Short mmCIF file of C-alpha atoms and ligand atoms in Angstrom, two decimals:
data_model
loop_
_atom_site.label_atom_id
_atom_site.label_comp_id
_atom_site.label_asym_id
_atom_site.label_seq_id
_atom_site.Cartn_x
_atom_site.Cartn_y
_atom_site.Cartn_z
CA MET A 11 19.47 -93.91 24.40
CA LYS A 12 20.35 -90.25 23.92
CA PHE A 13 23.50 -88.30 23.24
CA THR A 14 23.46 -87.15 26.86
CA ASP A 15 24.34 -90.78 27.70
CA VAL A 16 27.46 -90.71 25.55
CA ILE A 17 28.76 -87.12 25.57
CA GLN A 18 31.16 -86.96 28.48
CA SER A 19 32.22 -83.95 30.52
CA ALA A 20 34.87 -83.34 33.17
CA ASP A 21 37.31 -80.72 34.41
CA TRP A 22 39.72 -80.08 31.53
CA LYS A 23 42.59 -79.57 33.98
CA ALA A 24 42.24 -83.19 35.09
CA GLU A 25 40.82 -84.92 32.01
CA LYS A 26 42.76 -84.66 28.75
CA HIS A 27 39.79 -85.19 26.40
CA VAL A 28 37.74 -82.17 27.35
CA PRO A 29 37.69 -79.40 24.74
CA VAL A 30 38.84 -76.05 26.09
CA ILE A 31 37.23 -72.86 24.78
CA SER A 32 39.32 -69.70 25.14
CA ALA A 33 37.41 -66.54 24.28
CA PRO A 34 36.87 -63.06 25.72
CA GLU A 35 34.31 -62.72 28.54
CA THR A 36 32.82 -59.75 26.71
CA VAL A 37 32.84 -58.75 23.03
CA LYS A 38 31.34 -55.94 21.00
CA ALA A 39 28.35 -56.71 18.79
CA GLY A 40 29.44 -57.38 15.21
CA GLU A 41 33.16 -57.12 15.94
CA LYS A 42 35.35 -60.02 14.89
CA PHE A 43 37.01 -61.81 17.79
CA ASN A 44 39.15 -64.86 18.28
CA VAL A 45 38.07 -68.16 19.81
CA GLU A 46 40.64 -70.84 20.49
CA VAL A 47 39.35 -74.38 20.83
CA CYS A 48 41.69 -77.19 21.68
CA VAL A 49 42.00 -80.54 23.38
CA GLY A 50 44.86 -81.28 25.73
CA LYS A 51 45.61 -77.77 27.00
CA GLU A 52 46.86 -79.02 30.37
CA ILE A 53 47.54 -82.72 29.72
CA ALA A 54 48.44 -83.54 26.11
CA HIS A 55 46.25 -86.10 24.38
CA PRO A 56 48.06 -88.76 22.27
CA ASN A 57 48.34 -88.05 18.57
CA THR A 58 49.06 -91.36 16.88
CA THR A 59 47.63 -93.24 13.91
CA GLU A 60 45.75 -95.49 16.36
CA HIS A 61 44.59 -92.90 18.90
CA HIS A 62 43.89 -89.21 18.29
CA ILE A 63 41.41 -86.37 18.37
CA ARG A 64 39.46 -86.32 15.09
CA TRP A 65 37.57 -83.06 15.37
CA ILE A 66 36.23 -80.23 17.48
CA LYS A 67 32.87 -78.61 16.70
CA LEU A 68 31.92 -75.19 18.03
CA TYR A 69 28.32 -74.01 18.59
CA PHE A 70 26.58 -70.91 19.92
CA LYS A 71 23.28 -70.82 21.82
CA PRO A 72 21.92 -67.28 22.17
CA ASP A 73 20.33 -66.45 25.54
CA ASN A 74 17.20 -65.21 23.80
CA GLY A 75 16.93 -68.10 21.35
CA LYS A 76 15.92 -71.73 21.46
CA PHE A 77 18.37 -73.31 19.01
CA ALA A 78 22.13 -73.81 18.85
CA TYR A 79 23.96 -72.50 15.77
CA GLU A 80 26.97 -74.35 14.44
CA LEU A 81 29.93 -71.99 14.13
CA GLY A 82 32.67 -74.25 12.90
CA THR A 83 33.90 -77.77 12.40
CA TYR A 84 37.65 -78.27 12.74
CA GLN A 85 39.00 -81.63 11.65
CA PHE A 86 42.50 -82.84 12.49
CA ASP A 87 43.26 -85.22 9.67
CA ALA A 88 46.94 -86.21 9.94
CA HIS A 89 48.26 -88.52 12.64
CA GLY A 90 51.42 -90.02 11.20
CA GLU A 91 49.58 -92.33 8.79
CA SER A 92 51.82 -93.60 6.03
CA ALA A 93 52.30 -96.32 3.44
CA GLU A 94 55.48 -97.12 5.43
CA GLY A 95 53.28 -98.06 8.38
CA PRO A 96 51.50 -96.33 11.27
CA ASN A 97 53.30 -93.36 12.87
CA LYS A 98 55.96 -93.33 10.12
CA GLY A 99 54.32 -90.50 8.17
CA PRO A 100 55.77 -86.99 7.87
CA VAL A 101 52.89 -84.97 9.30
CA TYR A 102 50.72 -84.49 12.40
CA SER A 103 47.81 -82.09 13.01
CA GLU A 104 47.53 -80.91 16.59
CA PRO A 105 43.97 -80.76 18.03
CA ALA A 106 43.81 -76.98 18.34
CA VAL A 107 42.56 -74.14 16.22
CA ASN A 108 42.02 -70.41 16.40
CA ALA A 109 38.76 -69.36 14.79
CA PHE A 110 37.26 -65.93 14.09
CA ILE A 111 33.65 -65.20 15.00
CA LYS A 112 31.18 -62.30 15.03
CA LEU A 113 28.22 -62.24 17.43
CA SER A 114 25.31 -59.86 17.87
CA ALA A 115 23.75 -61.44 20.98
CA SER A 116 24.92 -62.79 24.32
CA GLY A 117 24.86 -66.52 24.89
CA THR A 118 26.92 -69.64 25.38
CA LEU A 119 29.68 -71.19 23.29
CA LEU A 120 29.57 -74.99 23.31
CA ALA A 121 32.34 -77.27 22.07
CA ALA A 122 32.26 -80.98 21.32
CA ALA A 123 35.38 -83.06 20.63
CA TYR A 124 35.76 -86.62 19.38
CA CYS A 125 38.55 -89.05 20.26
CA ASN A 126 38.58 -92.02 17.90
CA ILE A 127 38.70 -94.50 20.81
CA HIS A 128 37.32 -92.55 23.79
CA GLY A 129 34.28 -90.98 22.13
CA LEU A 130 32.55 -87.64 22.61
CA TRP A 131 33.42 -84.88 25.11
CA GLU A 132 31.96 -81.44 25.71
CA SER A 133 32.40 -78.12 27.43
CA SER A 134 30.86 -74.63 27.33
CA LYS A 135 31.61 -70.98 28.10
CA THR A 136 29.28 -68.01 28.38
CA ILE A 137 29.98 -64.83 26.45
CA THR A 138 28.46 -61.37 26.82
CA VAL A 139 27.85 -59.15 23.81
CA GLN A 140 27.79 -55.38 24.27
CA ALA A 141 25.69 -53.36 21.84
CA MET B 16 36.29 -83.81 -16.95
CA LYS B 17 38.80 -83.54 -14.14
CA PHE B 18 39.16 -81.43 -11.02
CA THR B 19 41.89 -79.46 -12.79
CA ASP B 20 39.05 -78.09 -14.99
CA VAL B 21 37.12 -76.76 -12.00
CA ILE B 22 39.71 -75.83 -9.34
CA GLN B 23 40.56 -72.21 -10.01
CA SER B 24 43.72 -70.31 -9.15
CA ALA B 25 44.73 -66.66 -9.27
CA ASP B 26 46.77 -64.07 -7.41
CA TRP B 27 45.18 -63.73 -3.97
CA LYS B 28 45.96 -60.02 -3.89
CA ALA B 29 43.63 -59.50 -6.85
CA GLU B 30 41.11 -62.34 -6.51
CA LYS B 31 39.17 -62.61 -3.24
CA HIS B 32 38.46 -66.36 -3.42
CA VAL B 33 42.01 -67.65 -3.34
CA PRO B 34 43.03 -69.29 -0.06
CA VAL B 35 46.10 -67.72 1.51
CA ILE B 36 48.56 -69.92 3.42
CA SER B 37 50.72 -68.13 5.98
CA ALA B 38 53.46 -70.32 7.41
CA PRO B 39 57.17 -70.09 8.18
CA GLU B 40 59.59 -70.62 5.24
CA THR B 41 61.57 -73.00 7.42
CA VAL B 42 60.59 -75.11 10.43
CA LYS B 43 62.35 -77.62 12.64
CA ALA B 44 61.52 -81.30 12.22
CA GLY B 45 58.92 -82.41 14.74
CA GLU B 46 58.39 -78.94 16.22
CA LYS B 47 54.85 -77.62 16.33
CA PHE B 48 54.30 -74.52 14.21
CA ASN B 49 51.40 -72.37 13.20
CA VAL B 50 49.76 -72.25 9.78
CA GLU B 51 47.12 -69.63 9.06
CA VAL B 52 44.77 -70.36 6.20
CA CYS B 53 42.17 -67.82 5.17
CA VAL B 54 40.15 -66.47 2.29
CA GLY B 55 39.85 -62.73 1.70
CA LYS B 56 43.13 -61.57 3.23
CA GLU B 57 43.38 -58.56 0.90
CA ILE B 58 39.83 -58.21 -0.43
CA ALA B 59 37.12 -59.49 1.93
CA HIS B 60 34.82 -62.17 0.55
CA PRO B 61 31.08 -61.77 1.31
CA ASN B 62 29.78 -63.67 4.31
CA THR B 63 26.02 -63.90 3.90
CA THR B 64 23.45 -66.66 4.10
CA GLU B 65 23.34 -66.73 0.30
CA HIS B 66 27.06 -66.35 -0.48
CA HIS B 67 29.98 -67.42 1.67
CA ILE B 68 33.09 -69.56 2.02
CA ARG B 69 32.12 -73.01 3.29
CA TRP B 70 35.48 -74.55 4.01
CA ILE B 71 39.24 -74.58 3.56
CA LYS B 72 41.18 -77.84 3.38
CA LEU B 73 44.92 -78.01 3.97
CA TYR B 74 47.20 -80.71 2.52
CA PHE B 75 50.92 -81.52 2.54
CA LYS B 76 52.88 -83.15 -0.27
CA PRO B 77 56.37 -84.22 0.84
CA ASP B 78 59.15 -83.66 -1.70
CA ASN B 79 60.23 -87.26 -1.35
CA GLY B 80 56.75 -88.76 -1.51
CA LYS B 81 54.13 -89.40 -4.13
CA PHE B 82 50.92 -88.67 -2.22
CA ALA B 83 49.31 -85.67 -0.57
CA TYR B 84 48.33 -85.96 3.10
CA GLU B 85 45.30 -84.15 4.42
CA LEU B 86 46.23 -81.99 7.42
CA GLY B 87 42.96 -80.35 8.28
CA THR B 88 39.45 -79.47 7.22
CA TYR B 89 38.13 -76.17 8.53
CA GLN B 90 34.44 -75.54 8.00
CA PHE B 91 32.81 -72.13 8.46
CA ASP B 92 29.25 -73.01 9.36
CA ALA B 93 27.48 -69.78 10.41
CA HIS B 94 26.52 -67.07 7.95
CA GLY B 95 23.64 -65.21 9.59
CA GLU B 96 21.12 -67.99 8.98
CA SER B 97 18.07 -67.65 11.18
CA ALA B 98 14.42 -68.60 11.60
CA GLU B 99 13.81 -64.84 11.37
CA GLY B 100 15.14 -64.95 7.80
CA PRO B 101 18.49 -64.85 6.00
CA ASN B 102 21.17 -62.59 7.50
CA LYS B 103 19.10 -61.95 10.64
CA GLY B 104 20.92 -64.54 12.73
CA PRO B 105 23.25 -63.67 15.63
CA VAL B 106 26.46 -65.33 14.41
CA TYR B 107 28.98 -65.37 11.59
CA SER B 108 32.12 -67.51 11.14
CA GLU B 109 34.92 -65.76 9.29
CA PRO B 110 36.79 -67.88 6.68
CA ALA B 111 40.10 -68.00 8.54
CA VAL B 112 41.78 -70.35 10.95
CA ASN B 113 45.09 -70.84 12.68
CA ALA B 114 46.11 -74.48 12.77
CA PHE B 115 49.03 -76.26 14.43
CA ILE B 116 51.13 -78.73 12.49
CA LYS B 117 54.27 -80.87 12.91
CA LEU B 118 56.36 -81.93 9.92
CA SER B 119 59.37 -84.18 9.56
CA ALA B 120 60.06 -83.63 5.84
CA SER B 121 60.22 -80.72 3.41
CA GLY B 122 57.46 -80.29 0.89
CA THR B 123 54.52 -78.19 -0.21
CA LEU B 124 51.42 -77.05 1.66
CA LEU B 125 48.33 -76.97 -0.56
CA ALA B 126 45.04 -75.31 0.32
CA ALA B 127 41.64 -75.62 -1.33
CA ALA B 128 38.68 -73.37 -0.54
CA TYR B 129 35.04 -73.62 -1.55
CA CYS B 130 32.65 -70.70 -2.15
CA ASN B 131 29.05 -71.90 -2.26
CA ILE B 132 28.40 -70.05 -5.54
CA HIS B 133 31.88 -69.57 -7.07
CA GLY B 134 33.24 -73.07 -6.57
CA LEU B 135 36.72 -74.37 -5.82
CA TRP B 136 39.95 -72.35 -5.50
CA GLU B 137 43.51 -73.37 -4.66
CA SER B 138 46.96 -72.17 -3.70
CA SER B 139 50.22 -73.63 -2.40
CA LYS B 140 53.37 -72.74 -0.47
CA THR B 141 56.63 -74.61 -0.10
CA ILE B 142 58.10 -75.26 3.32
CA THR B 143 61.56 -76.46 4.29
CA VAL B 144 62.11 -78.76 7.25
CA GLN B 145 65.46 -78.70 9.05
CA ALA B 146 66.56 -81.89 10.77
CA MET C 15 52.31 -77.08 -7.17
CA LYS C 16 48.64 -77.58 -7.94
CA PHE C 17 46.01 -80.13 -7.01
CA THR C 18 46.27 -81.52 -10.54
CA ASP C 19 49.74 -82.76 -9.47
CA VAL C 20 48.34 -84.74 -6.55
CA ILE C 21 44.82 -85.85 -7.55
CA GLN C 22 45.27 -89.22 -9.20
CA SER C 23 43.07 -90.93 -11.74
CA ALA C 24 42.97 -94.41 -13.29
CA ASP C 25 40.59 -97.08 -14.49
CA TRP C 26 38.52 -98.11 -11.46
CA LYS C 27 38.39 -101.70 -12.69
CA ALA C 28 42.16 -101.93 -12.29
CA GLU C 29 42.90 -99.43 -9.51
CA LYS C 30 41.13 -99.87 -6.19
CA HIS C 31 41.32 -96.22 -5.05
CA VAL C 32 39.28 -94.65 -7.81
CA PRO C 33 35.81 -93.48 -6.76
CA VAL C 34 33.02 -95.00 -8.83
CA ILE C 35 29.93 -92.91 -9.60
CA SER C 36 26.79 -94.90 -10.43
CA ALA C 37 23.93 -92.72 -11.67
CA PRO C 38 21.37 -92.74 -14.47
CA GLU C 39 22.54 -91.53 -17.92
CA THR C 40 19.45 -89.35 -18.11
CA VAL C 41 17.21 -87.87 -15.41
CA LYS C 42 14.18 -85.60 -15.39
CA ALA C 43 14.64 -81.99 -14.29
CA GLY C 44 13.77 -81.56 -10.62
CA GLU C 45 13.11 -85.25 -10.00
CA LYS C 46 14.97 -86.89 -7.15
CA PHE C 47 17.35 -89.62 -8.28
CA ASN C 48 19.92 -91.84 -6.67
CA VAL C 49 23.69 -91.55 -7.02
CA GLU C 50 25.90 -94.26 -5.58
CA VAL C 51 29.51 -93.30 -4.90
CA CYS C 52 31.96 -95.85 -3.64
CA VAL C 53 35.58 -96.91 -3.60
CA GLY C 54 36.57 -100.49 -4.24
CA LYS C 55 33.67 -101.60 -6.45
CA GLU C 56 35.80 -104.14 -8.33
CA ILE C 57 38.81 -104.59 -6.05
CA ALA C 58 38.10 -103.97 -2.36
CA HIS C 59 40.23 -101.34 -0.65
CA PRO C 60 41.58 -102.22 2.83
CA ASN C 61 39.54 -100.96 5.76
CA THR C 62 41.82 -101.01 8.78
CA THR C 63 42.73 -98.55 11.51
CA GLU C 64 46.02 -97.88 9.70
CA HIS C 65 44.78 -97.77 6.09
CA HIS C 66 41.32 -96.81 4.86
CA ILE C 67 39.20 -94.49 2.76
CA ARG C 68 38.33 -91.39 4.78
CA TRP C 69 35.81 -89.68 2.55
CA ILE C 70 34.23 -89.23 -0.85
CA LYS C 71 33.08 -85.81 -2.07
CA LEU C 72 30.61 -85.40 -4.91
CA TYR C 73 30.40 -82.29 -7.14
CA PHE C 74 28.36 -81.17 -10.14
CA LYS C 75 29.58 -78.92 -12.96
CA PRO C 76 26.70 -77.72 -15.18
CA ASP C 77 27.46 -77.60 -18.91
CA ASN C 78 26.28 -74.02 -19.07
CA GLY C 79 28.08 -72.85 -15.94
CA LYS C 80 31.62 -72.06 -14.93
CA PHE C 81 31.73 -73.36 -11.37
CA ALA C 82 31.45 -76.74 -9.67
CA TYR C 83 28.82 -77.14 -6.94
CA GLU C 84 29.47 -79.41 -4.00
CA LEU C 85 26.64 -81.93 -3.63
CA GLY C 86 27.76 -83.98 -0.70
CA THR C 87 30.58 -84.99 1.60
CA TYR C 88 30.46 -88.57 2.86
CA GLN C 89 32.89 -89.46 5.62
CA PHE C 90 33.64 -93.02 6.67
CA ASP C 91 34.68 -92.64 10.29
CA ALA C 92 34.99 -96.14 11.78
CA HIS C 93 37.83 -98.50 10.91
CA GLY C 94 38.10 -100.84 13.86
CA GLU C 95 39.68 -98.26 16.15
CA SER C 96 39.45 -99.22 19.81
CA ALA C 97 40.91 -98.70 23.26
CA GLU C 98 41.77 -102.43 23.05
CA GLY C 99 44.10 -101.61 20.15
CA PRO C 100 43.88 -101.10 16.38
CA ASN C 101 41.43 -103.32 14.48
CA LYS C 102 39.91 -104.64 17.72
CA GLY C 103 36.92 -102.28 17.65
CA PRO C 104 33.32 -103.39 17.01
CA VAL C 105 32.53 -101.29 13.94
CA TYR C 106 33.62 -100.55 10.38
CA SER C 107 32.17 -98.08 7.84
CA GLU C 108 32.44 -99.23 4.24
CA PRO C 109 33.48 -96.56 1.69
CA ALA C 110 30.17 -96.43 -0.15
CA VAL C 111 27.04 -94.36 0.03
CA ASN C 112 23.79 -93.86 -1.83
CA ALA C 113 22.84 -90.20 -2.06
CA PHE C 114 19.75 -88.45 -3.40
CA ILE C 115 20.06 -85.50 -5.76
CA LYS C 116 17.88 -83.19 -7.86
CA LEU C 117 19.23 -81.46 -10.97
CA SER C 118 17.75 -78.90 -13.34
CA ALA C 119 20.59 -78.77 -15.87
CA SER C 120 22.83 -81.23 -17.72
CA GLY C 121 26.46 -81.50 -16.71
CA THR C 122 29.12 -83.65 -15.12
CA LEU C 123 29.26 -85.36 -11.74
CA LEU C 124 32.77 -85.37 -10.25
CA ALA C 125 33.89 -87.45 -7.29
CA ALA C 126 37.03 -87.17 -5.19
CA ALA C 127 38.12 -89.79 -2.65
CA TYR C 128 40.85 -89.74 -0.03
CA CYS C 129 42.87 -92.70 1.21
CA ASN C 130 44.73 -91.85 4.41
CA ILE C 131 48.01 -93.19 3.01
CA HIS C 132 47.56 -93.09 -0.78
CA GLY C 133 46.09 -89.61 -1.11
CA LEU C 134 43.52 -88.13 -3.48
CA TRP C 135 41.74 -89.86 -6.39
CA GLU C 136 39.09 -88.67 -8.80
CA SER C 137 36.59 -89.69 -11.45
CA SER C 138 33.65 -88.17 -13.33
CA LYS C 139 30.45 -89.08 -15.18
CA THR C 140 28.26 -86.99 -17.46
CA ILE C 141 24.53 -86.78 -16.86
CA THR C 142 21.78 -85.44 -19.11
CA VAL C 143 18.77 -83.62 -17.71
CA GLN C 144 15.51 -83.66 -19.65
CA ALA C 145 13.17 -80.72 -19.20
CA MET D 19 25.08 -75.49 29.57
CA LYS D 20 25.38 -78.89 28.00
CA PHE D 21 24.51 -80.43 24.65
CA THR D 22 21.57 -82.15 26.34
CA ASP D 23 20.06 -78.64 26.61
CA VAL D 24 20.26 -78.06 22.85
CA ILE D 25 19.88 -81.47 21.18
CA GLN D 26 16.17 -81.89 20.59
CA SER D 27 14.17 -85.08 20.23
CA ALA D 28 10.60 -85.87 19.23
CA ASP D 29 8.51 -88.42 17.35
CA TRP D 30 9.75 -88.35 13.73
CA LYS D 31 6.23 -89.01 12.47
CA ALA D 32 5.12 -85.67 13.90
CA GLU D 33 8.32 -83.57 13.85
CA LYS D 34 10.10 -83.12 10.51
CA HIS D 35 13.59 -82.47 11.93
CA VAL D 36 14.14 -85.79 13.66
CA PRO D 37 16.64 -88.10 11.93
CA VAL D 38 15.21 -91.51 11.08
CA ILE D 39 17.46 -94.57 11.27
CA SER D 40 16.34 -97.55 9.17
CA ALA D 41 18.36 -100.69 9.83
CA PRO D 42 17.74 -104.38 10.43
CA GLU D 43 16.72 -105.42 13.98
CA THR D 44 19.31 -108.18 13.83
CA VAL D 45 22.51 -108.55 11.79
CA LYS D 46 25.28 -111.12 11.58
CA ALA D 47 28.64 -110.28 13.13
CA GLY D 48 31.04 -108.93 10.51
CA GLU D 49 28.51 -108.97 7.68
CA LYS D 50 27.99 -105.74 5.77
CA PHE D 51 24.49 -104.31 6.12
CA ASN D 52 22.70 -101.18 5.05
CA VAL D 53 21.66 -98.31 7.29
CA GLU D 54 19.49 -95.56 5.88
CA VAL D 55 19.55 -92.26 7.73
CA CYS D 56 17.34 -89.39 6.63
CA VAL D 57 15.44 -86.35 7.78
CA GLY D 58 11.87 -85.75 6.66
CA LYS D 59 10.75 -89.34 6.08
CA GLU D 60 7.11 -88.56 6.92
CA ILE D 61 6.97 -84.76 6.62
CA ALA D 62 9.49 -83.27 4.18
CA HIS D 63 11.86 -80.66 5.58
CA PRO D 64 12.45 -77.54 3.42
CA ASN D 65 15.51 -77.61 1.20
CA THR D 66 16.27 -74.00 0.28
CA THR D 67 19.35 -71.80 0.30
CA GLU D 68 18.05 -70.18 3.49
CA HIS D 69 16.75 -73.26 5.34
CA HIS D 70 17.97 -76.82 5.00
CA ILE D 71 19.47 -79.86 6.70
CA ARG D 72 23.26 -79.56 6.69
CA TRP D 73 24.30 -82.97 7.91
CA ILE D 74 23.49 -86.22 9.66
CA LYS D 75 26.05 -88.01 11.83
CA LEU D 76 25.73 -91.68 12.76
CA TYR D 77 27.25 -93.25 15.89
CA PHE D 78 27.31 -96.68 17.53
CA LYS D 79 27.42 -97.38 21.26
CA PRO D 80 28.17 -101.05 22.02
CA ASP D 81 26.21 -102.55 24.93
CA ASN D 82 29.43 -103.77 26.49
CA GLY D 83 31.38 -100.56 25.96
CA LYS D 84 31.51 -97.12 27.48
CA PHE D 85 32.13 -94.93 24.43
CA ALA D 86 30.27 -94.06 21.24
CA TYR D 87 32.05 -94.66 17.92
CA GLU D 88 31.42 -92.35 14.99
CA LEU D 89 30.37 -94.37 11.93
CA GLY D 90 29.77 -91.69 9.38
CA THR D 91 29.25 -88.03 8.64
CA TYR D 92 26.94 -87.26 5.73
CA GLN D 93 26.86 -83.65 4.58
CA PHE D 94 24.21 -82.27 2.22
CA ASP D 95 25.99 -79.40 0.54
CA ALA D 96 23.74 -78.12 -2.28
CA HIS D 97 20.54 -76.18 -1.66
CA GLY D 98 19.97 -74.17 -4.83
CA GLU D 99 22.75 -71.69 -4.09
CA SER D 100 23.80 -69.77 -7.19
CA ALA D 101 25.50 -66.63 -8.47
CA GLU D 102 22.08 -65.87 -10.02
CA GLY D 103 20.65 -65.65 -6.49
CA PRO D 104 19.29 -67.99 -3.81
CA ASN D 105 17.27 -71.00 -5.02
CA LYS D 106 18.21 -70.35 -8.65
CA GLY D 107 20.98 -72.93 -8.72
CA PRO D 108 20.81 -76.21 -10.67
CA VAL D 109 21.29 -78.69 -7.82
CA TYR D 110 19.85 -79.87 -4.51
CA SER D 111 21.07 -82.61 -2.14
CA GLU D 112 18.28 -84.38 -0.27
CA PRO D 113 18.93 -85.08 3.44
CA ALA D 114 19.10 -88.86 3.12
CA VAL D 115 21.81 -91.43 2.65
CA ASN D 116 22.27 -95.18 2.60
CA ALA D 117 25.44 -96.24 4.36
CA PHE D 118 27.13 -99.61 4.73
CA ILE D 119 28.31 -100.82 8.11
CA LYS D 120 29.84 -103.91 9.75
CA LEU D 121 29.35 -104.64 13.45
CA SER D 122 30.72 -107.31 15.76
CA ALA D 123 28.75 -106.41 18.91
CA SER D 124 25.18 -105.53 19.83
CA GLY D 125 24.38 -101.97 20.77
CA THR D 126 22.61 -98.77 19.79
CA LEU D 127 22.82 -96.67 16.65
CA LEU D 128 22.51 -92.94 17.38
CA ALA D 129 21.91 -90.25 14.78
CA ALA D 130 22.23 -86.47 15.07
CA ALA D 131 21.00 -84.03 12.42
CA TYR D 132 21.53 -80.30 12.05
CA CYS D 133 19.10 -77.80 10.52
CA ASN D 134 20.81 -74.49 9.79
CA ILE D 135 18.06 -72.53 11.57
CA HIS D 136 16.43 -75.07 13.92
CA GLY D 137 19.56 -76.61 15.40
CA LEU D 138 20.38 -80.13 16.56
CA TRP D 139 18.05 -83.17 16.64
CA GLU D 140 18.63 -86.77 17.62
CA SER D 141 17.24 -90.29 17.57
CA SER D 142 18.45 -93.83 18.25
CA LYS D 143 17.73 -97.47 17.40
CA THR D 144 18.99 -100.66 19.03
CA ILE D 145 20.55 -103.41 16.94
CA THR D 146 21.34 -106.99 17.86
CA VAL D 147 24.43 -108.74 16.49
CA GLN D 148 24.41 -112.52 16.16
CA ALA D 149 27.72 -114.32 16.39
FE1 FE E 10 41.61 -90.56 23.74
FE1 FE E 11 32.20 -66.13 -3.81
FE1 FE E 12 44.93 -96.96 0.00
FE1 FE E 13 14.40 -76.60 9.90
#
């Protein structure tokens, strides 16, 4: 078995688990830019003690390179857990983050997301770097 | 020895390692709001293969509770690493993130940050929740 | 507020949340040795979808150095979560791990552990390195 | 682009990046057992400030289920980093860990590992659970 057998993909407008990558089409080499990664952009995913998005990981695969680089790991750690019982706690982390990246080569951003009961999901987005 | 002996604090305007928490003074109970956590807001911290900020963790301690809840873990995983040698790689992650949180009680946000060669640093910010 | 206000400590034989560090008293410089970190060595901690140990982090503070180095982060990600409902899932991760470390200086190992409803706990253990 | 394009696999006896899963062929339902995951079992992988294994993640896909569950995330955080310069620091984390798991269904263990300059690698191992 391989990860390709368990990492799921779909249209994020129809399937609430798919991570959505929002980034510019084109950026300048070495200039900081913003990437938003989130789950549930169109259809909200549940955020309860029993069912929630644990993390999103963001990678970059340069066009002229063989390997993917890990850019960031964003964990969403609060889902209403509490000593008073599930979903009684005072805090929730939404499965979304804005990150800040610098690139010096064109390539593809890849995101993976993990739901604690529906497993792994992925998406990608190409990005062009101007010298 | 305890963590209090190794978690450092200072004024973030003078010391580049201190995590900075930017959040509203007051939020509405159950309404999503934005928290920015970053290192190097006033004085940039190096971001090289050999020296960089690895992560920021964000916690919340409710005024009426005994324990701190973990809200998020934000890892910055790319620092120019490459098979061509250190600092030759095509991608850097800046040590900053915007996260999205919901609270139902007043309390204190705490952030910890880790520099791979200068260790652990902390800061905090109170936040008031209106019913 | 500081982390010292929210990181709890106690005798691990009486308090089930305290991380226990098992390591040799003395090791040889540069020789790989084993460190076991766990929660619940004497009194088991619950491991349910609603209440569990999320992670243990292990640090090292050299006697002749100012900063703590992070050695490892060990996350326990499965607690019976399932689409069939909480505690119906097929897999549980116990809050224990054996790690492998090399040291070239004497100092103190520090561990932090996080319970999703009872917050942060710590412990430490000195270790002597022979040249 | 999909993760299948960037997660590499190979024979671990010939390729030093491939994670190796050591676990019993058969376990009893609900009984704690040990899983060792490591990189470099046959051919050691470098462990330097510039080139090292960052983490191994372990998953479980039940035969009778659709989704993969995350069991554990094991991060190796120390690679000789130091304020005195790269590879001058007092501590190294080896890319290996023994974890403790309970299963109630047969299935497949999957491991992913990340090298900071050679990207993502995977392997898997089936495991039978006896009632
Ligand atoms: Fe889900
Ligand atoms: Fe630093
Ligand atoms: Fe607890
Ligand atoms: Fe490598």
